[in-house]
């Protein structure tokens, strides 16, 4: 029996206890050249790392093993993960720890706001683990973080990447009322793969969540993303695009799935850059204001630059 250890915290507790009993999955072969990235370590990366550590913050950049951490942290871009580092769900693609989370830190909203101020961020992305243990799924905590950032850095635009708040009545309304600039909720994969890849979630609930954001506040940009390389068919991806457009989603991201450990879902194949470009072309034709579709695309990659493009695209459409 293999146990996946949390090497980030250098302890001996299983990082993914629910995955320890699963049979090993075939490990992806050598990555193609278009997937390889430069290792982090520049002085600017070190400065971002220092600020994150001083404020005792968790970043999804580290927890999810994002391949773009070197590039983003060098630019002082970081995606803060609130409500702890332990998720109540066990998605087959995700490298975030799973288990019983600790109580919420009441000082976290102010700590995040201080870090945003110190980094001088023009645009910040806030995400979280799933907190099915909380009555509101952590909705009020999201709102508190948004308000704290607004108080310290009123010119900073705020993007949130939320869980689905499944079976949490009223939670979405709390978050939308805090008026983030961008509301992102990822579908992650096509519906036929949910049972294996995202078993705790419901595809059409996620579509409806995104649709409700627009119904509650049409001024908020909405965004969603998927991974490819999990065995999905092209026609399924195209149908997913139509489902997102039916929910009036503005921005879609598509990136290559990478296998964190041999206990996670295997990479079925590496999608070529040409295929990503074809997805981008099709998505624009379907009416998205913005599309990011490359092998290394991740939800928060280039988020600041993309927000500026989103605003420009909306103005052009209205004009």
Short mmCIF file of C-alpha atoms in Angstrom, two decimals:
data_model
loop_
_atom_site.label_atom_id
_atom_site.label_comp_id
_atom_site.label_asym_id
_atom_site.label_seq_id
_atom_site.Cartn_x
_atom_site.Cartn_y
_atom_site.Cartn_z
CA UNK A 1 0.00 0.00 0.00
CA UNK A 2 1.40 3.38 -0.99
CA UNK A 3 0.90 6.55 1.04
CA UNK A 4 1.13 9.98 -0.52
CA UNK A 5 3.06 12.23 1.90
CA UNK A 6 2.74 15.97 2.25
CA UNK A 7 6.24 17.01 1.26
CA UNK A 8 5.37 20.71 1.38
CA UNK A 9 4.97 20.59 5.15
CA UNK A 10 7.59 17.90 5.66
CA UNK A 11 5.38 15.84 7.95
CA UNK A 12 4.50 12.18 7.85
CA UNK A 13 0.74 12.48 7.69
CA UNK A 14 -0.90 11.19 4.51
CA UNK A 15 -1.61 14.08 2.15
CA UNK A 16 -4.37 12.16 0.42
CA UNK A 17 -5.55 9.42 2.84
CA UNK A 18 -8.54 8.57 0.68
CA UNK A 19 -6.25 7.86 -2.27
CA UNK A 20 -3.85 5.56 -0.38
CA UNK A 21 -5.98 2.49 -1.08
CA UNK A 22 -6.29 3.16 -4.80
CA UNK A 23 -4.22 1.14 -7.24
CA UNK A 24 -1.33 3.02 -8.79
CA UNK A 25 -2.16 4.72 -12.07
CA UNK A 26 0.24 4.67 -15.01
CA UNK A 27 2.57 7.64 -14.67
CA UNK A 28 2.72 10.02 -17.59
CA UNK A 29 5.66 9.58 -19.87
CA UNK A 30 8.25 12.28 -20.42
CA UNK A 31 6.42 15.55 -20.93
CA UNK A 32 6.50 17.01 -24.43
CA UNK A 33 8.63 20.11 -24.90
CA UNK A 34 5.64 22.44 -24.91
CA UNK A 35 4.87 21.50 -21.27
CA UNK A 36 8.28 22.19 -19.74
CA UNK A 37 8.78 25.30 -17.61
CA UNK A 38 11.65 27.09 -15.93
CA UNK A 39 12.25 26.20 -12.27
CA UNK A 40 11.51 29.02 -9.77
CA UNK A 41 14.24 30.79 -7.84
CA UNK A 42 14.70 34.40 -9.03
CA UNK A 43 15.12 37.27 -6.52
CA UNK A 44 11.60 38.54 -7.25
CA UNK A 45 10.24 35.03 -6.71
CA UNK A 46 12.06 34.95 -3.36
CA UNK A 47 10.49 38.29 -2.37
CA UNK A 48 6.99 37.00 -3.09
CA UNK A 49 7.81 33.83 -1.18
CA UNK A 50 8.97 35.90 1.82
CA UNK A 51 5.76 37.96 1.93
CA UNK A 52 3.62 34.82 1.71
CA UNK A 53 5.57 33.21 4.57
CA UNK A 54 5.58 36.32 6.78
CA UNK A 55 1.80 36.55 6.57
CA UNK A 56 1.37 32.79 7.09
CA UNK A 57 -0.68 32.48 3.93
CA UNK A 58 -1.54 29.45 1.83
CA UNK A 59 -1.28 29.71 -1.96
CA UNK A 60 -2.87 27.40 -4.47
CA UNK A 61 0.29 27.95 -6.53
CA UNK A 62 2.11 25.68 -4.06
CA UNK A 63 -0.68 23.44 -2.83
CA UNK A 64 -1.81 22.44 -6.32
CA UNK A 65 1.73 22.25 -7.71
CA UNK A 66 1.09 24.81 -10.45
CA UNK A 67 3.75 24.69 -13.19
CA UNK A 68 3.59 28.48 -13.60
CA UNK A 69 4.67 29.38 -10.07
CA UNK A 70 8.11 30.60 -11.18
CA UNK A 71 6.72 32.97 -13.78
CA UNK A 72 3.85 34.27 -11.64
CA UNK A 73 5.77 34.79 -8.41
CA UNK A 74 8.53 36.58 -10.29
CA UNK A 75 5.84 39.08 -11.33
CA UNK A 76 4.52 39.18 -7.73
CA UNK A 77 1.34 37.40 -8.79
CA UNK A 78 0.02 34.85 -6.32
CA UNK A 79 -3.32 33.13 -5.88
CA UNK A 80 -4.23 33.03 -2.21
CA UNK A 81 -6.06 29.97 -0.92
CA UNK A 82 -8.24 30.82 2.06
CA UNK A 83 -9.93 28.69 4.72
CA UNK A 84 -6.94 26.43 5.27
CA UNK A 85 -5.01 23.92 3.19
CA UNK A 86 -7.25 20.87 3.75
CA UNK A 87 -10.21 20.10 1.48
CA UNK A 88 -13.31 18.12 2.42
CA UNK A 89 -13.47 16.54 -1.05
CA UNK A 90 -11.19 14.16 -2.87
CA UNK A 91 -11.17 14.96 -6.59
CA UNK A 92 -9.04 12.56 -8.59
CA UNK A 93 -7.06 15.31 -10.33
CA UNK A 94 -6.25 17.56 -7.38
CA UNK A 95 -3.09 17.70 -5.27
CA UNK A 96 -4.57 19.78 -2.41
CA UNK A 97 -4.65 17.92 0.91
CA UNK A 98 -7.85 16.20 1.93
CA UNK A 99 -9.27 15.47 5.35
CA UNK A 100 -11.01 17.26 8.22
CA UNK A 101 -10.14 20.99 8.05
CA UNK A 102 -9.38 23.16 11.05
CA UNK A 103 -11.60 26.00 12.23
CA UNK A 104 -11.55 29.21 10.19
CA UNK A 105 -8.93 31.78 11.14
CA UNK A 106 -10.77 35.03 11.95
CA UNK A 107 -7.57 36.98 11.25
CA UNK A 108 -7.15 35.57 7.75
CA UNK A 109 -9.10 38.27 5.86
CA UNK A 110 -6.84 40.98 7.31
CA UNK A 111 -3.69 38.89 6.71
CA UNK A 112 -4.60 38.43 3.04
CA UNK A 113 -5.39 42.14 2.71
CA UNK A 114 -2.00 43.07 4.20
CA UNK A 115 -0.19 40.78 1.76
CA UNK A 116 -2.09 42.25 -1.19
CA UNK A 117 -1.09 45.73 -0.01
CA UNK A 118 2.60 44.77 0.49
CA UNK A 119 2.80 43.13 -2.92
CA UNK A 120 1.16 46.18 -4.50
CA UNK A 121 -1.21 44.00 -6.50
CA UNK A 122 -3.42 45.61 -9.11
CA UNK A 123 -5.39 42.37 -9.46
CA UNK A 124 -5.64 39.55 -6.94
CA UNK A 125 -7.10 36.05 -7.17
CA UNK A 126 -8.65 34.43 -4.09
CA UNK A 127 -9.59 30.76 -4.07
CA UNK A 128 -10.33 28.18 -1.40
CA UNK A 129 -10.58 24.55 -0.53
CA UNK A 130 -14.06 23.01 -0.42
CA UNK A 131 -15.51 23.46 3.06
CA UNK A 132 -18.53 21.19 3.07
CA UNK A 133 -18.22 21.13 6.88
CA UNK A 134 -19.35 24.76 7.15
CA UNK A 135 -23.02 25.76 7.10
CA UNK A 136 -22.43 28.31 4.33
CA UNK A 137 -19.51 26.53 2.68
CA UNK A 138 -17.28 29.47 3.63
CA UNK A 139 -19.30 32.08 1.74
CA UNK A 140 -19.14 34.70 4.49
CA UNK A 141 -15.38 34.18 4.82
CA UNK A 142 -15.00 34.89 1.09
CA UNK A 143 -17.03 38.07 1.57
CA UNK A 144 -14.92 39.09 4.58
CA UNK A 145 -11.72 38.67 2.55
CA UNK A 146 -13.13 40.77 -0.30
CA UNK A 147 -14.16 43.54 2.12
CA UNK A 148 -10.76 43.51 3.86
CA UNK A 149 -8.91 43.86 0.56
CA UNK A 150 -11.21 46.69 -0.55
CA UNK A 151 -10.52 48.53 2.71
CA UNK A 152 -6.72 48.37 2.35
CA UNK A 153 -6.35 48.40 -1.45
CA UNK A 154 -9.45 50.02 -2.96
CA UNK A 155 -7.95 50.15 -6.45
CA UNK A 156 -7.11 46.44 -6.53
CA UNK A 157 -9.51 44.39 -8.65
CA UNK A 158 -10.58 41.10 -7.10
CA UNK A 159 -11.13 37.76 -8.79
CA UNK A 160 -12.48 34.82 -6.82
CA UNK A 161 -12.33 31.14 -7.70
CA UNK A 162 -14.97 29.44 -5.59
CA UNK A 163 -16.15 25.95 -4.77
CA UNK A 164 -19.67 25.04 -5.83
CA UNK A 165 -21.40 25.67 -2.45
CA UNK A 166 -23.37 22.47 -3.07
CA UNK A 167 -26.36 22.16 -0.72
CA UNK A 168 -25.59 25.52 0.93
CA UNK A 169 -28.72 27.67 0.44
CA UNK A 170 -28.03 31.40 0.35
CA UNK A 171 -24.25 31.01 0.13
CA UNK A 172 -23.88 32.30 -3.42
CA UNK A 173 -25.91 35.41 -2.63
CA UNK A 174 -23.50 36.30 0.21
CA UNK A 175 -20.47 36.13 -2.09
CA UNK A 176 -22.06 38.00 -4.99
CA UNK A 177 -23.23 40.78 -2.63
CA UNK A 178 -19.55 41.43 -1.80
CA UNK A 179 -19.13 42.38 -5.47
CA UNK A 180 -15.95 40.68 -6.70
CA UNK A 181 -14.89 41.89 -10.13
CA UNK A 182 -14.60 38.35 -11.54
CA UNK A 183 -16.44 35.27 -10.30
CA UNK A 184 -14.70 32.08 -11.41
CA UNK A 185 -15.97 28.57 -10.81
CA UNK A 186 -14.32 25.76 -12.74
CA UNK A 187 -16.20 22.90 -14.33
CA UNK A 188 -12.84 21.07 -14.50
CA UNK A 189 -13.96 18.43 -17.03
CA UNK A 190 -16.82 17.24 -19.22
CA UNK A 191 -19.87 15.68 -17.54
CA UNK A 192 -19.08 12.10 -18.58
CA UNK A 193 -15.88 12.26 -16.49
CA UNK A 194 -17.42 13.64 -13.30
CA UNK A 195 -17.96 10.28 -11.59
CA UNK A 196 -14.24 9.49 -11.72
CA UNK A 197 -12.63 12.94 -11.83
CA UNK A 198 -14.92 15.15 -9.69
CA UNK A 199 -17.22 12.73 -7.81
CA UNK A 200 -18.31 15.17 -5.08
CA UNK A 201 -19.63 17.73 -7.57
CA UNK A 202 -22.57 17.96 -9.96
CA UNK A 203 -22.00 19.31 -13.46
CA UNK A 204 -25.34 21.03 -13.97
CA UNK A 205 -25.27 22.51 -10.47
CA UNK A 206 -21.99 24.21 -11.43
CA UNK A 207 -23.51 25.50 -14.67
CA UNK A 208 -26.49 26.85 -12.73
CA UNK A 209 -24.20 28.49 -10.16
CA UNK A 210 -22.47 30.49 -12.89
CA UNK A 211 -25.80 31.41 -14.42
CA UNK A 212 -27.12 32.65 -11.06
CA UNK A 213 -24.15 34.98 -10.62
CA UNK A 214 -25.22 36.83 -13.77
CA UNK A 215 -28.84 36.86 -12.65
CA UNK A 216 -27.87 38.37 -9.29
CA UNK A 217 -25.37 40.91 -10.66
CA UNK A 218 -24.89 41.21 -14.45
CA UNK A 219 -21.90 43.56 -13.96
CA UNK A 220 -19.71 40.79 -12.53
CA UNK A 221 -17.56 38.97 -15.08
CA UNK A 222 -17.97 35.19 -14.94
CA UNK A 223 -15.31 32.66 -15.78
CA UNK A 224 -14.86 28.90 -15.87
CA UNK A 225 -12.15 26.46 -16.87
CA UNK A 226 -11.50 22.84 -17.75
CA UNK A 227 -8.56 20.49 -18.08
CA UNK A 228 -8.07 18.33 -21.14
CA UNK A 229 -6.13 15.11 -21.50
CA UNK A 230 -8.41 13.17 -19.14
CA UNK A 231 -10.00 11.09 -21.89
CA UNK A 232 -12.68 13.55 -22.98
CA UNK A 233 -13.87 13.65 -26.59
CA UNK A 234 -13.70 16.83 -28.67
CA UNK A 235 -17.47 16.94 -29.20
CA UNK A 236 -17.92 16.83 -25.40
CA UNK A 237 -15.71 19.89 -25.01
CA UNK A 238 -17.72 21.73 -27.66
CA UNK A 239 -20.99 20.87 -25.89
CA UNK A 240 -19.50 22.12 -22.61
CA UNK A 241 -18.70 25.42 -24.33
CA UNK A 242 -22.36 25.70 -25.37
CA UNK A 243 -23.47 24.97 -21.80
CA UNK A 244 -21.23 27.75 -20.49
CA UNK A 245 -22.51 30.20 -23.07
CA UNK A 246 -26.11 29.29 -22.15
CA UNK A 247 -25.15 30.47 -18.64
CA UNK A 248 -23.73 33.70 -20.15
CA UNK A 249 -20.17 32.94 -18.99
CA UNK A 250 -17.71 35.54 -20.28
CA UNK A 251 -14.31 33.85 -20.06
CA UNK A 252 -13.21 30.25 -20.59
CA UNK A 253 -9.84 28.68 -19.81
CA UNK A 254 -8.56 25.35 -21.16
CA UNK A 255 -5.32 23.75 -20.01
CA UNK A 256 -3.49 20.42 -20.03
CA UNK A 257 -4.10 18.10 -17.08
CA UNK A 258 -0.88 17.02 -15.36
CA UNK A 259 -0.82 14.06 -12.97
CA UNK A 260 0.39 15.06 -9.45
CA UNK A 261 1.15 11.51 -8.21
CA UNK A 262 0.58 7.93 -9.30
CA UNK A 263 -2.47 7.85 -7.01
CA UNK A 264 -4.18 10.53 -9.11
CA UNK A 265 -6.02 10.16 -12.40
CA UNK A 266 -3.63 9.31 -15.19
CA UNK A 267 -2.91 11.56 -18.15
CA UNK A 268 -4.67 9.88 -21.05
CA UNK A 269 -2.85 12.03 -23.58
CA UNK A 270 -1.04 15.31 -24.10
CA UNK A 271 -3.15 17.62 -26.22
CA UNK A 272 -1.09 19.42 -28.86
CA UNK A 273 -0.75 23.22 -29.12
CA UNK A 274 -2.57 23.13 -32.45
CA UNK A 275 -5.57 21.46 -30.81
CA UNK A 276 -5.59 24.08 -28.06
CA UNK A 277 -5.59 26.79 -30.72
CA UNK A 278 -8.52 25.12 -32.46
CA UNK A 279 -10.46 25.08 -29.18
CA UNK A 280 -9.70 28.78 -28.74
CA UNK A 281 -10.97 29.63 -32.23
CA UNK A 282 -14.17 27.65 -31.69
CA UNK A 283 -14.81 29.18 -28.26
CA UNK A 284 -14.50 32.71 -29.62
CA UNK A 285 -16.93 31.77 -32.40
CA UNK A 286 -19.41 30.67 -29.75
CA UNK A 287 -19.37 34.12 -28.18
CA UNK A 288 -16.97 34.15 -25.22
CA UNK A 289 -15.49 37.59 -24.52
CA UNK A 290 -12.13 36.00 -23.73
CA UNK A 291 -10.55 32.57 -24.14
CA UNK A 292 -7.24 31.24 -22.85
CA UNK A 293 -6.45 27.85 -24.35
CA UNK A 294 -2.85 26.61 -24.14
CA UNK A 295 -1.13 23.60 -22.58
CA UNK A 296 0.04 25.66 -19.59
CA UNK A 297 -3.14 27.68 -19.11
CA UNK A 298 -4.34 27.65 -15.52
CA UNK A 299 -7.29 29.47 -13.97
CA UNK A 300 -5.23 32.29 -12.50
CA UNK A 301 -2.41 32.47 -15.04
CA UNK A 302 -2.09 36.03 -16.40
CA UNK A 303 -5.26 36.93 -14.47
CA UNK A 304 -4.42 40.62 -14.22
CA UNK A 305 -3.69 41.04 -17.91
CA UNK A 306 -6.77 38.98 -18.75
CA UNK A 307 -9.01 41.20 -16.62
CA UNK A 308 -7.92 44.24 -18.64
CA UNK A 309 -8.73 42.32 -21.83
CA UNK A 310 -12.14 41.34 -20.45
CA UNK A 311 -13.06 44.95 -19.75
CA UNK A 312 -11.90 46.02 -23.21
CA UNK A 313 -13.86 43.19 -24.86
CA UNK A 314 -17.06 44.13 -23.00
CA UNK A 315 -16.70 47.78 -24.00
CA UNK A 316 -16.09 46.82 -27.63
CA UNK A 317 -19.17 44.60 -27.59
CA UNK A 318 -21.34 47.34 -26.10
CA UNK A 319 -19.91 49.94 -28.47
#
